[in-house]
Amino acid sequence: MEELQLMKQAVQALMSGMPQALRDPHRPAWHLAPSVGLLNDPNGFIQHNGVYHLFYQWNPLGCDHRNKCWGHWQSTDLVNWQHQPVALVPGACYDSHGCYSGSAVVADGKIMLAYTGNVKYPDGSRTAYQCLAQENAQGGYDKLGPVLPLPPGYSGHVRDPKVWHHQDQWYMVLGARDLQDCGKVLLLRSADLRNWQLLGEIAGSQLNGIGDFGYMWECPDLCTLDDAEVLICCPQGLAAQAERYLNVYQAGYLTGKLDYQQARFEHGAFHELDLGFEFYAPQTTLAEDGRRLLVGWMGVPEQDEDCHPTLQYGWIHTLTCPRELSLHNGKLYQQPARELQRLRDEGRQWQDIANNAPAWPIDSAELLLTPTGAFRADFGGAMTLAWDGNLLRLTRNNLRSGQPEHRYWRGTLNQLQLLFDRSSVEIFINHGEAVMSARYFPGPQPLLHLSGEAPLALQHWSLTPCMLE
Ligand code: FRU
């Protein structure tokens, strides 16, 4: 579809669809969600002149994965967000089937977007161009066209440029599927963002001793934490194990040392970034105060998306809350961005045997739990979290089959921080050692019920709704 045509239809979709979307009791009170239609990956996360910009994959016309535009929100505090002009709309010959994921950098004082132009052909094949777009005076973005066609040796699945600056050069990582159906991450270099040289594959299936590791890697992101490099990536095609890789596609990270000259990345084992039901395609940015922040998509491609109850209200998916990253003994920790504490009301504290606990409202709430032994928490009858002293188990009924499904974490549990927002929960374990993010769809005014023989300390805050402007 032509760009202008798509925008006209998007305006209509918003005008006729927003009242219905706003009536949905499962719409988040303080997480980012699409006004109408489908949201997936966060894109172009950056802070520039004190302002955070967060773009997102957005289909304004429906709840399926077509017509991918870049929506755009901005914020000065990571809590209050304002809509901005739609940044990218597909329709040029090089992005006819979607302005796919990518990143933002500041070059010559302006925000520059690097994204993938996805092009599909009638025979079902596809190609991809890595493209640029530059901020204009109206707060919109002007497309500058492709800067990189498909590199030889790869399928049409080469996408999701993440660009950063390092020692006077620009670097890019791309997710790719090679001609042998191995997922890879490519490293490229440029002096001017326009001319890119492929330096090589820095990670992937059959590379660096990782063995067979999926047919496609999406949404890579490379960042430095302390003195290590962390490569975030989303492998597709990993076989599920008893307690790992249970989602349709995975999002995880590798830590190691990147040799920029040799394009070699020596890294350790792959770890999942989030052990919940919904988490994918996260992106990081370096805030001006030095923090490394991460936002993810609280969804997974092709994972029962057609069963979400929000479809009846004409929208689907949310982003995660913004998180602060740090590295401890090679392990990536994630904690909710400290700004989110501003959403807390005055709060309540409680301590006793879990069985004696009152019920706690969790429509929009934060809880800190310090257990001393086994316990079980029921979230509005729609999800449970159980700790038996070794295993933490999150359970809900599958949206399609109605049968119970589980996600797991093992370790020594000291503390849990739970962030609830209408139809989602993000569970931070031991101050961010692990996270479980999930959507769930409770009835109105859900309550958290605790049970167990062991004493437990708890803090509860209601979180103030904080809608988009
Ligand atoms: C990940 C992804 C990306 C792609 C985008 C398209 O969810 O498949 O690889 O760029 O979504 O919306």
mmCIF file of C-alpha atoms and ligand atoms in Angstrom, residues 40-41 57 68 100-101 159-160 218-219 280-281 297 301, ligand 1:
data_model
loop_
_atom_site.group_PDB
_atom_site.id
_atom_site.type_symbol
_atom_site.label_atom_id
_atom_site.label_comp_id
_atom_site.label_asym_id
_atom_site.label_seq_id
_atom_site.Cartn_x
_atom_site.Cartn_y
_atom_site.Cartn_z
ATOM 1 C CA ASN A 40 5.693 -5.501 18.786
ATOM 2 C CA ASP A 41 9.393 -4.671 19.139
ATOM 3 C CA GLN A 57 6.814 -1.637 15.593
ATOM 4 C CA LYS A 68 4.668 -2.247 10.102
ATOM 5 C CA TYR A 100 11.059 -3.364 10.327
ATOM 6 C CA SER A 101 13.048 -3.032 13.542
ATOM 7 C CA ARG A 159 17.464 -7.322 9.665
ATOM 8 C CA ASP A 160 17.189 -5.262 12.815
ATOM 9 C CA GLU A 218 16.709 -11.557 15.381
ATOM 10 C CA CYS A 219 17.127 -8.200 17.078
ATOM 11 C CA TYR A 280 11.092 -10.747 23.202
ATOM 12 C CA ALA A 281 13.141 -8.347 21.061
ATOM 13 C CA TRP A 297 8.293 -6.406 24.001
ATOM 14 C CA PRO A 301 5.863 -13.774 17.824
HETATM 15 C C1 FRU B 1 10.938 -9.459 15.933
HETATM 16 C C2 FRU B 1 10.755 -9.114 14.465
HETATM 17 C C3 FRU B 1 11.980 -8.462 13.889
HETATM 18 C C4 FRU B 1 11.412 -7.677 12.759
HETATM 19 C C5 FRU B 1 10.119 -7.192 13.340
HETATM 20 C C6 FRU B 1 9.019 -6.993 12.361
HETATM 21 O O1 FRU B 1 9.749 -9.541 16.630
HETATM 22 O O2 FRU B 1 10.398 -10.254 13.734
HETATM 23 O O3 FRU B 1 12.989 -9.354 13.503
HETATM 24 O O4 FRU B 1 12.238 -6.615 12.370
HETATM 25 O O5 FRU B 1 9.738 -8.149 14.297
HETATM 26 O O6 FRU B 1 7.912 -6.409 12.966
#
